[in-house]
Amino acid sequence: MTSDQTVQVEQLIQDYLAAWNASDSDKRAMLLDQVMTSDCIYADSHLPNLVETQELHGQFIEQFRSKFPELQISLTSTPDTHHGFFRFGWQLAKPTGDVFTKGVFFGEISQEGKISKLVGFV
C-alpha cells in the first residue's frame, strides 16, 4: 500500500470506531455506510454466527451499546496495513479510564475502499 492508502485506511478505522462510539443510531448507520460494504462480514468470538451485512452489524453494535452505554472504544496501537488488509489493537473503557476489555481487529478492504471483512479477537 502507498502512504496515501495507509492514511485512507487509518481514517476508515477512525470512522469505524466513531460509529461504535456514536450514541445516535442514525449517525452510527451513516458512519457504517461510509466505511463498510453492505455485505461486510463480521466475526467475533462472542457471537455464535457471522454477521453478514452492514445493517446487522449496526444492530449488533446497538445491542452492545444498550447494555454498556458508557463504554468508549479507542485504538491501542497504530493500524498496520498491507495488500488491502489491516489490523489494530483496541480497548473498550469506562469514562474513568478503567479498561472493560481489549482486543485486536483484523480486516480486509474492498476495491471501493471500504471494510469488507472484519474479525475481532477479544
Short mmCIF file of N, CA, C and O in Angstrom, two decimals:
data_model
loop_
_atom_site.label_atom_id
_atom_site.label_comp_id
_atom_site.label_asym_id
_atom_site.label_seq_id
_atom_site.Cartn_x
_atom_site.Cartn_y
_atom_site.Cartn_z
N MET A 1 0.84 -1.18 0.00
CA MET A 1 0.00 0.00 0.00
C MET A 1 0.88 1.24 0.00
O MET A 1 1.92 1.26 0.63
N THR A 2 0.41 2.24 -0.66
CA THR A 2 1.13 3.50 -0.64
C THR A 2 0.84 4.22 0.68
O THR A 2 -0.10 3.87 1.39
N SER A 3 1.60 5.26 0.97
CA SER A 3 1.35 6.01 2.20
C SER A 3 -0.02 6.67 2.17
O SER A 3 -0.67 6.79 3.20
N ASP A 4 -0.48 7.09 0.97
CA ASP A 4 -1.82 7.67 0.85
C ASP A 4 -2.89 6.64 1.19
O ASP A 4 -3.87 6.95 1.87
N GLN A 5 -2.72 5.40 0.71
CA GLN A 5 -3.69 4.34 1.02
C GLN A 5 -3.67 4.01 2.50
O GLN A 5 -4.72 3.75 3.08
N THR A 6 -2.51 4.03 3.11
CA THR A 6 -2.41 3.77 4.55
C THR A 6 -3.17 4.82 5.33
O THR A 6 -3.92 4.51 6.27
N VAL A 7 -3.02 6.08 4.95
CA VAL A 7 -3.74 7.17 5.61
C VAL A 7 -5.25 6.99 5.44
O VAL A 7 -6.02 7.19 6.37
N GLN A 8 -5.68 6.57 4.24
CA GLN A 8 -7.10 6.34 3.99
C GLN A 8 -7.64 5.22 4.87
O GLN A 8 -8.74 5.34 5.41
N VAL A 9 -6.88 4.14 5.02
CA VAL A 9 -7.31 3.03 5.87
C VAL A 9 -7.36 3.48 7.33
O VAL A 9 -8.30 3.14 8.05
N GLU A 10 -6.38 4.25 7.76
CA GLU A 10 -6.40 4.74 9.14
C GLU A 10 -7.63 5.61 9.40
O GLU A 10 -8.26 5.51 10.45
N GLN A 11 -8.03 6.44 8.42
CA GLN A 11 -9.23 7.26 8.58
C GLN A 11 -10.47 6.37 8.59
O GLN A 11 -11.41 6.61 9.36
N LEU A 12 -10.49 5.35 7.76
CA LEU A 12 -11.59 4.39 7.74
C LEU A 12 -11.77 3.76 9.12
O LEU A 12 -12.88 3.66 9.64
N ILE A 13 -10.67 3.38 9.73
CA ILE A 13 -10.71 2.76 11.06
C ILE A 13 -11.19 3.77 12.10
O ILE A 13 -12.03 3.43 12.95
N GLN A 14 -10.70 4.99 12.04
CA GLN A 14 -11.16 6.03 12.98
C GLN A 14 -12.67 6.25 12.84
O GLN A 14 -13.38 6.39 13.84
N ASP A 15 -13.16 6.27 11.60
CA ASP A 15 -14.60 6.46 11.37
C ASP A 15 -15.39 5.24 11.84
O ASP A 15 -16.51 5.38 12.34
N TYR A 16 -14.83 4.04 11.70
CA TYR A 16 -15.49 2.84 12.21
C TYR A 16 -15.61 2.92 13.74
O TYR A 16 -16.67 2.64 14.31
N LEU A 17 -14.54 3.31 14.41
CA LEU A 17 -14.58 3.45 15.87
C LEU A 17 -15.58 4.53 16.28
O LEU A 17 -16.28 4.40 17.28
N ALA A 18 -15.67 5.60 15.49
CA ALA A 18 -16.65 6.66 15.77
C ALA A 18 -18.07 6.10 15.67
O ALA A 18 -18.95 6.51 16.44
N ALA A 19 -18.30 5.17 14.75
CA ALA A 19 -19.62 4.53 14.66
C ALA A 19 -19.92 3.75 15.94
O ALA A 19 -21.04 3.82 16.47
N TRP A 20 -18.94 3.03 16.46
CA TRP A 20 -19.12 2.32 17.73
C TRP A 20 -19.43 3.29 18.85
O TRP A 20 -20.25 2.99 19.73
N ASN A 21 -18.79 4.43 18.86
CA ASN A 21 -18.95 5.38 19.96
C ASN A 21 -20.17 6.28 19.81
O ASN A 21 -20.54 6.96 20.76
N ALA A 22 -20.79 6.28 18.65
CA ALA A 22 -21.95 7.14 18.42
C ALA A 22 -23.13 6.68 19.28
O ALA A 22 -23.50 5.51 19.27
N SER A 23 -23.71 7.62 20.01
CA SER A 23 -24.88 7.27 20.83
C SER A 23 -26.16 7.36 20.00
O SER A 23 -27.18 6.78 20.38
N ASP A 24 -26.10 8.04 18.88
CA ASP A 24 -27.26 8.20 18.00
C ASP A 24 -27.22 7.13 16.91
O ASP A 24 -26.25 7.02 16.17
N SER A 25 -28.28 6.33 16.80
CA SER A 25 -28.30 5.22 15.84
C SER A 25 -28.27 5.70 14.39
O SER A 25 -27.71 5.03 13.53
N ASP A 26 -28.86 6.86 14.10
CA ASP A 26 -28.83 7.39 12.73
C ASP A 26 -27.40 7.77 12.34
O ASP A 26 -26.95 7.48 11.23
N LYS A 27 -26.69 8.42 13.26
CA LYS A 27 -25.30 8.78 12.98
C LYS A 27 -24.46 7.52 12.82
O LYS A 27 -23.60 7.45 11.94
N ARG A 28 -24.71 6.51 13.65
CA ARG A 28 -23.97 5.26 13.55
C ARG A 28 -24.20 4.62 12.18
O ARG A 28 -23.26 4.18 11.52
N ALA A 29 -25.46 4.57 11.75
CA ALA A 29 -25.78 3.97 10.45
C ALA A 29 -25.09 4.74 9.31
O ALA A 29 -24.58 4.12 8.38
N MET A 30 -25.06 6.08 9.40
CA MET A 30 -24.40 6.88 8.38
C MET A 30 -22.90 6.56 8.32
O MET A 30 -22.34 6.37 7.25
N LEU A 31 -22.26 6.50 9.49
CA LEU A 31 -20.83 6.19 9.54
C LEU A 31 -20.54 4.79 9.02
O LEU A 31 -19.60 4.60 8.24
N LEU A 32 -21.34 3.81 9.42
CA LEU A 32 -21.12 2.45 8.94
C LEU A 32 -21.29 2.38 7.42
O LEU A 32 -20.54 1.67 6.75
N ASP A 33 -22.24 3.12 6.89
CA ASP A 33 -22.44 3.14 5.44
C ASP A 33 -21.22 3.72 4.73
O ASP A 33 -20.87 3.29 3.63
N GLN A 34 -20.56 4.69 5.35
CA GLN A 34 -19.37 5.30 4.77
C GLN A 34 -18.17 4.37 4.79
O GLN A 34 -17.32 4.45 3.92
N VAL A 35 -18.09 3.48 5.79
CA VAL A 35 -16.86 2.69 5.98
C VAL A 35 -16.97 1.21 5.66
O VAL A 35 -15.95 0.55 5.51
N MET A 36 -18.19 0.68 5.55
CA MET A 36 -18.36 -0.76 5.33
C MET A 36 -19.16 -1.04 4.06
O MET A 36 -20.07 -0.29 3.72
N THR A 37 -18.81 -2.15 3.41
CA THR A 37 -19.64 -2.60 2.30
C THR A 37 -20.97 -3.09 2.87
O THR A 37 -21.06 -3.46 4.04
N SER A 38 -22.00 -3.08 2.05
CA SER A 38 -23.33 -3.51 2.54
C SER A 38 -23.32 -4.98 2.95
O SER A 38 -24.10 -5.39 3.81
N ASP A 39 -22.43 -5.78 2.33
CA ASP A 39 -22.37 -7.21 2.65
C ASP A 39 -21.13 -7.56 3.48
O ASP A 39 -20.63 -8.68 3.44
N CYS A 40 -20.67 -6.60 4.26
CA CYS A 40 -19.49 -6.81 5.10
C CYS A 40 -19.73 -7.97 6.07
O CYS A 40 -20.79 -8.09 6.67
N ILE A 41 -18.73 -8.82 6.19
CA ILE A 41 -18.79 -9.95 7.11
C ILE A 41 -18.03 -9.58 8.38
O ILE A 41 -16.90 -9.09 8.32
N TYR A 42 -18.68 -9.81 9.53
CA TYR A 42 -18.08 -9.54 10.83
C TYR A 42 -18.08 -10.83 11.64
O TYR A 42 -19.10 -11.51 11.74
N ALA A 43 -16.93 -11.17 12.19
CA ALA A 43 -16.82 -12.36 13.04
C ALA A 43 -16.25 -11.93 14.38
O ALA A 43 -15.32 -11.13 14.45
N ASP A 44 -16.82 -12.47 15.43
CA ASP A 44 -16.41 -12.14 16.79
C ASP A 44 -16.53 -13.41 17.62
O ASP A 44 -17.51 -14.14 17.49
N SER A 45 -15.56 -13.66 18.48
CA SER A 45 -15.56 -14.89 19.27
C SER A 45 -16.74 -14.97 20.23
O SER A 45 -17.07 -16.06 20.71
N HIS A 46 -17.40 -13.85 20.50
CA HIS A 46 -18.55 -13.86 21.40
C HIS A 46 -19.87 -14.09 20.68
O HIS A 46 -20.91 -14.16 21.32
N LEU A 47 -19.83 -14.18 19.36
CA LEU A 47 -21.05 -14.39 18.58
C LEU A 47 -21.09 -15.81 18.03
O LEU A 47 -20.08 -16.31 17.53
N PRO A 48 -22.24 -16.46 18.08
CA PRO A 48 -22.32 -17.83 17.57
C PRO A 48 -22.24 -17.93 16.05
O PRO A 48 -21.83 -18.95 15.51
N ASN A 49 -22.63 -16.86 15.35
CA ASN A 49 -22.66 -16.86 13.89
C ASN A 49 -21.99 -15.61 13.33
O ASN A 49 -21.84 -14.61 14.04
N LEU A 50 -21.66 -15.67 12.06
CA LEU A 50 -21.14 -14.49 11.38
C LEU A 50 -22.24 -13.45 11.25
O LEU A 50 -23.41 -13.79 11.08
N VAL A 51 -21.87 -12.18 11.31
CA VAL A 51 -22.77 -11.08 10.99
C VAL A 51 -22.47 -10.75 9.54
O VAL A 51 -21.34 -10.41 9.20
N GLU A 52 -23.47 -10.88 8.67
CA GLU A 52 -23.20 -10.88 7.23
C GLU A 52 -23.68 -9.66 6.47
O GLU A 52 -23.64 -9.65 5.24
N THR A 53 -24.13 -8.63 7.17
CA THR A 53 -24.49 -7.39 6.47
C THR A 53 -24.14 -6.19 7.35
O THR A 53 -24.04 -6.30 8.57
N GLN A 54 -24.00 -5.06 6.71
CA GLN A 54 -23.74 -3.81 7.42
C GLN A 54 -24.89 -3.49 8.37
O GLN A 54 -24.68 -3.05 9.51
N GLU A 55 -26.11 -3.73 7.92
CA GLU A 55 -27.29 -3.45 8.75
C GLU A 55 -27.27 -4.29 10.03
O GLU A 55 -27.50 -3.77 11.13
N LEU A 56 -26.97 -5.58 9.90
CA LEU A 56 -26.90 -6.45 11.08
C LEU A 56 -25.74 -6.05 11.99
O LEU A 56 -25.83 -6.17 13.22
N HIS A 57 -24.66 -5.57 11.40
CA HIS A 57 -23.53 -5.10 12.19
C HIS A 57 -23.96 -3.91 13.05
O HIS A 57 -23.62 -3.83 14.23
N GLY A 58 -24.70 -3.00 12.45
CA GLY A 58 -25.22 -1.86 13.20
C GLY A 58 -26.13 -2.30 14.34
O GLY A 58 -26.08 -1.74 15.45
N GLN A 59 -26.95 -3.32 14.10
CA GLN A 59 -27.84 -3.84 15.14
C GLN A 59 -27.03 -4.47 16.27
O GLN A 59 -27.37 -4.33 17.45
N PHE A 60 -25.95 -5.17 15.91
CA PHE A 60 -25.07 -5.76 16.91
C PHE A 60 -24.48 -4.67 17.80
O PHE A 60 -24.48 -4.78 19.04
N ILE A 61 -23.97 -3.61 17.21
CA ILE A 61 -23.41 -2.50 17.98
C ILE A 61 -24.49 -1.88 18.86
O ILE A 61 -24.26 -1.59 20.04
N GLU A 62 -25.67 -1.68 18.31
CA GLU A 62 -26.79 -1.09 19.06
C GLU A 62 -27.12 -1.94 20.29
O GLU A 62 -27.30 -1.40 21.39
N GLN A 63 -27.16 -3.25 20.13
CA GLN A 63 -27.45 -4.13 21.27
C GLN A 63 -26.35 -4.03 22.32
O GLN A 63 -26.64 -3.98 23.52
N PHE A 64 -25.10 -4.01 21.87
CA PHE A 64 -23.98 -3.90 22.81
C PHE A 64 -24.07 -2.58 23.58
O PHE A 64 -23.95 -2.54 24.79
N ARG A 65 -24.30 -1.49 22.85
CA ARG A 65 -24.35 -0.16 23.49
C ARG A 65 -25.54 -0.03 24.43
O ARG A 65 -25.47 0.72 25.40
N SER A 66 -26.62 -0.75 24.16
CA SER A 66 -27.76 -0.67 25.08
C SER A 66 -27.42 -1.30 26.44
O SER A 66 -27.95 -0.89 27.46
N LYS A 67 -26.51 -2.26 26.43
CA LYS A 67 -26.07 -2.90 27.68
C LYS A 67 -24.95 -2.11 28.36
O LYS A 67 -24.83 -2.12 29.58
N PHE A 68 -24.09 -1.47 27.55
CA PHE A 68 -22.91 -0.77 28.07
C PHE A 68 -22.79 0.62 27.44
O PHE A 68 -21.83 0.90 26.72
N PRO A 69 -23.74 1.51 27.70
CA PRO A 69 -23.74 2.82 27.01
C PRO A 69 -22.55 3.70 27.36
O PRO A 69 -22.20 4.59 26.59
N GLU A 70 -21.92 3.47 28.50
CA GLU A 70 -20.83 4.35 28.93
C GLU A 70 -19.49 3.99 28.31
O GLU A 70 -18.55 4.79 28.35
N LEU A 71 -19.37 2.81 27.74
CA LEU A 71 -18.08 2.38 27.21
C LEU A 71 -17.75 3.08 25.90
O LEU A 71 -18.62 3.32 25.06
N GLN A 72 -16.47 3.39 25.73
CA GLN A 72 -15.97 4.01 24.50
C GLN A 72 -14.83 3.16 23.97
O GLN A 72 -13.97 2.71 24.74
N ILE A 73 -14.80 2.95 22.67
CA ILE A 73 -13.74 2.17 22.04
C ILE A 73 -12.67 3.12 21.52
O ILE A 73 -12.98 4.21 21.03
N SER A 74 -11.42 2.71 21.65
CA SER A 74 -10.32 3.53 21.15
C SER A 74 -9.16 2.63 20.71
O SER A 74 -9.09 1.45 21.10
N LEU A 75 -8.30 3.19 19.89
CA LEU A 75 -7.11 2.47 19.43
C LEU A 75 -6.11 2.29 20.57
O LEU A 75 -5.95 3.18 21.40
N THR A 76 -5.44 1.14 20.58
CA THR A 76 -4.32 0.93 21.50
C THR A 76 -3.03 0.72 20.72
O THR A 76 -1.98 0.58 21.31
N SER A 77 -3.15 0.69 19.39
CA SER A 77 -1.97 0.56 18.53
C SER A 77 -2.22 1.28 17.22
O SER A 77 -3.37 1.47 16.82
N THR A 78 -1.16 1.66 16.57
CA THR A 78 -1.27 2.25 15.24
C THR A 78 -1.68 1.15 14.28
O THR A 78 -1.12 0.05 14.31
N PRO A 79 -2.68 1.40 13.42
CA PRO A 79 -3.09 0.37 12.46
C PRO A 79 -1.95 -0.03 11.53
O PRO A 79 -1.18 0.81 11.07
N ASP A 80 -1.83 -1.33 11.31
CA ASP A 80 -0.90 -1.89 10.30
C ASP A 80 -1.72 -2.20 9.07
O ASP A 80 -2.83 -2.73 9.17
N THR A 81 -1.17 -1.89 7.88
CA THR A 81 -1.87 -2.16 6.64
C THR A 81 -0.90 -2.69 5.59
O THR A 81 0.27 -2.32 5.56
N HIS A 82 -1.39 -3.61 4.78
CA HIS A 82 -0.67 -4.04 3.58
C HIS A 82 -1.60 -4.86 2.71
O HIS A 82 -2.50 -5.55 3.19
N HIS A 83 -1.44 -4.75 1.40
CA HIS A 83 -2.14 -5.54 0.39
C HIS A 83 -3.66 -5.60 0.61
O HIS A 83 -4.29 -6.62 0.37
N GLY A 84 -4.24 -4.52 1.09
CA GLY A 84 -5.68 -4.48 1.29
C GLY A 84 -6.15 -5.08 2.60
O GLY A 84 -7.35 -5.25 2.81
N PHE A 85 -5.21 -5.41 3.49
CA PHE A 85 -5.55 -5.95 4.81
C PHE A 85 -5.11 -4.97 5.89
O PHE A 85 -4.21 -4.16 5.67
N PHE A 86 -5.71 -5.08 7.06
CA PHE A 86 -5.31 -4.22 8.18
C PHE A 86 -5.49 -4.96 9.50
O PHE A 86 -6.20 -5.96 9.57
N ARG A 87 -4.86 -4.41 10.53
CA ARG A 87 -5.06 -4.88 11.90
C ARG A 87 -4.79 -3.72 12.84
O ARG A 87 -4.01 -2.81 12.52
N PHE A 88 -5.45 -3.76 13.98
CA PHE A 88 -5.19 -2.75 15.01
C PHE A 88 -5.68 -3.26 16.36
O PHE A 88 -6.60 -4.06 16.45
N GLY A 89 -5.01 -2.78 17.40
CA GLY A 89 -5.43 -3.07 18.76
C GLY A 89 -6.44 -2.03 19.22
O GLY A 89 -6.37 -0.86 18.81
N TRP A 90 -7.35 -2.45 20.07
CA TRP A 90 -8.39 -1.55 20.57
C TRP A 90 -8.70 -1.89 22.03
O TRP A 90 -8.32 -2.95 22.53
N GLN A 91 -9.40 -0.97 22.66
CA GLN A 91 -9.90 -1.24 24.00
C GLN A 91 -11.24 -0.56 24.19
O GLN A 91 -11.52 0.45 23.55
N LEU A 92 -12.05 -1.13 25.04
CA LEU A 92 -13.29 -0.51 25.49
C LEU A 92 -13.05 -0.09 26.92
O LEU A 92 -12.63 -0.90 27.75
N ALA A 93 -13.29 1.19 27.21
CA ALA A 93 -13.02 1.71 28.55
C ALA A 93 -14.19 2.53 29.06
O ALA A 93 -14.97 3.10 28.29
N LYS A 94 -14.28 2.59 30.38
CA LYS A 94 -15.27 3.41 31.06
C LYS A 94 -14.78 4.86 31.07
O LYS A 94 -13.58 5.10 30.87
N PRO A 95 -15.66 5.81 31.33
CA PRO A 95 -15.23 7.21 31.39
C PRO A 95 -14.11 7.46 32.42
O PRO A 95 -13.33 8.40 32.27
N THR A 96 -14.02 6.60 33.43
CA THR A 96 -12.97 6.73 34.44
C THR A 96 -11.60 6.30 33.91
O THR A 96 -10.59 6.51 34.57
N GLY A 97 -11.60 5.66 32.72
CA GLY A 97 -10.36 5.15 32.16
C GLY A 97 -10.14 3.68 32.45
O GLY A 97 -9.23 3.06 31.90
N ASP A 98 -10.98 3.11 33.32
CA ASP A 98 -10.87 1.67 33.60
C ASP A 98 -11.21 0.87 32.35
O ASP A 98 -12.26 1.09 31.73
N VAL A 99 -10.31 -0.05 31.98
CA VAL A 99 -10.50 -0.85 30.78
C VAL A 99 -11.49 -1.98 31.06
O VAL A 99 -11.32 -2.74 32.01
N PHE A 100 -12.51 -2.06 30.23
CA PHE A 100 -13.52 -3.11 30.32
C PHE A 100 -13.02 -4.37 29.62
O PHE A 100 -13.10 -5.46 30.14
N THR A 101 -12.50 -4.20 28.41
CA THR A 101 -11.92 -5.30 27.64
C THR A 101 -11.06 -4.72 26.54
O THR A 101 -11.15 -3.53 26.23
N LYS A 102 -10.22 -5.55 25.95
CA LYS A 102 -9.39 -5.11 24.83
C LYS A 102 -9.19 -6.27 23.88
O LYS A 102 -9.44 -7.42 24.22
N GLY A 103 -8.71 -5.94 22.68
CA GLY A 103 -8.50 -6.97 21.70
C GLY A 103 -7.84 -6.44 20.44
O GLY A 103 -7.25 -5.37 20.44
N VAL A 104 -7.98 -7.23 19.38
CA VAL A 104 -7.39 -6.90 18.08
C VAL A 104 -8.45 -7.14 17.01
O VAL A 104 -9.20 -8.12 17.07
N PHE A 105 -8.50 -6.25 16.05
CA PHE A 105 -9.32 -6.44 14.85
C PHE A 105 -8.39 -6.66 13.67
O PHE A 105 -7.36 -6.00 13.54
N PHE A 106 -8.78 -7.60 12.82
CA PHE A 106 -8.15 -7.83 11.53
C PHE A 106 -9.22 -7.61 10.48
O PHE A 106 -10.38 -7.95 10.71
N GLY A 107 -8.85 -7.05 9.33
CA GLY A 107 -9.86 -6.82 8.32
C GLY A 107 -9.31 -6.77 6.92
O GLY A 107 -8.10 -6.84 6.69
N GLU A 108 -10.25 -6.63 6.00
CA GLU A 108 -9.94 -6.55 4.57
C GLU A 108 -10.68 -5.36 3.97
O GLU A 108 -11.83 -5.09 4.34
N ILE A 109 -10.01 -4.68 3.06
CA ILE A 109 -10.58 -3.51 2.38
C ILE A 109 -11.01 -3.91 0.97
O ILE A 109 -10.27 -4.58 0.25
N SER A 110 -12.21 -3.50 0.58
CA SER A 110 -12.73 -3.79 -0.76
C SER A 110 -12.05 -2.92 -1.80
O SER A 110 -11.35 -1.96 -1.48
N GLN A 111 -12.30 -3.23 -3.06
CA GLN A 111 -11.79 -2.41 -4.16
C GLN A 111 -12.32 -0.98 -4.09
O GLN A 111 -11.67 -0.05 -4.55
N GLU A 112 -13.50 -0.81 -3.47
CA GLU A 112 -14.11 0.52 -3.33
C GLU A 112 -13.55 1.29 -2.13
O GLU A 112 -13.97 2.41 -1.86
N GLY A 113 -12.64 0.66 -1.38
CA GLY A 113 -12.04 1.35 -0.25
C GLY A 113 -12.85 1.30 1.03
O GLY A 113 -12.73 2.18 1.89
N LYS A 114 -13.69 0.27 1.17
CA LYS A 114 -14.49 0.11 2.38
C LYS A 114 -14.11 -1.22 3.05
O LYS A 114 -13.57 -2.12 2.41
N ILE A 115 -14.45 -1.34 4.32
CA ILE A 115 -14.22 -2.59 5.05
C ILE A 115 -15.17 -3.65 4.52
O ILE A 115 -16.39 -3.45 4.52
N SER A 116 -14.61 -4.78 4.06
CA SER A 116 -15.45 -5.86 3.56
C SER A 116 -15.48 -7.07 4.49
O SER A 116 -16.39 -7.87 4.45
N LYS A 117 -14.45 -7.20 5.32
CA LYS A 117 -14.38 -8.26 6.32
C LYS A 117 -13.73 -7.69 7.56
O LYS A 117 -12.76 -6.92 7.48
N LEU A 118 -14.25 -8.11 8.72
CA LEU A 118 -13.69 -7.66 9.98
C LEU A 118 -13.80 -8.81 10.98
O LEU A 118 -14.88 -9.38 11.16
N VAL A 119 -12.67 -9.15 11.58
CA VAL A 119 -12.62 -10.25 12.53
C VAL A 119 -12.06 -9.71 13.85
O VAL A 119 -10.98 -9.12 13.87
N GLY A 120 -12.82 -9.90 14.91
CA GLY A 120 -12.41 -9.42 16.22
C GLY A 120 -11.94 -10.54 17.12
O GLY A 120 -12.54 -11.60 17.17
N PHE A 121 -10.83 -10.28 17.80
CA PHE A 121 -10.31 -11.19 18.82
C PHE A 121 -10.29 -10.42 20.13
O PHE A 121 -9.68 -9.36 20.22
N VAL A 122 -10.97 -10.96 21.13
CA VAL A 122 -11.07 -10.29 22.43
C VAL A 122 -10.24 -11.06 23.43
O VAL A 122 -10.27 -12.26 23.50
#
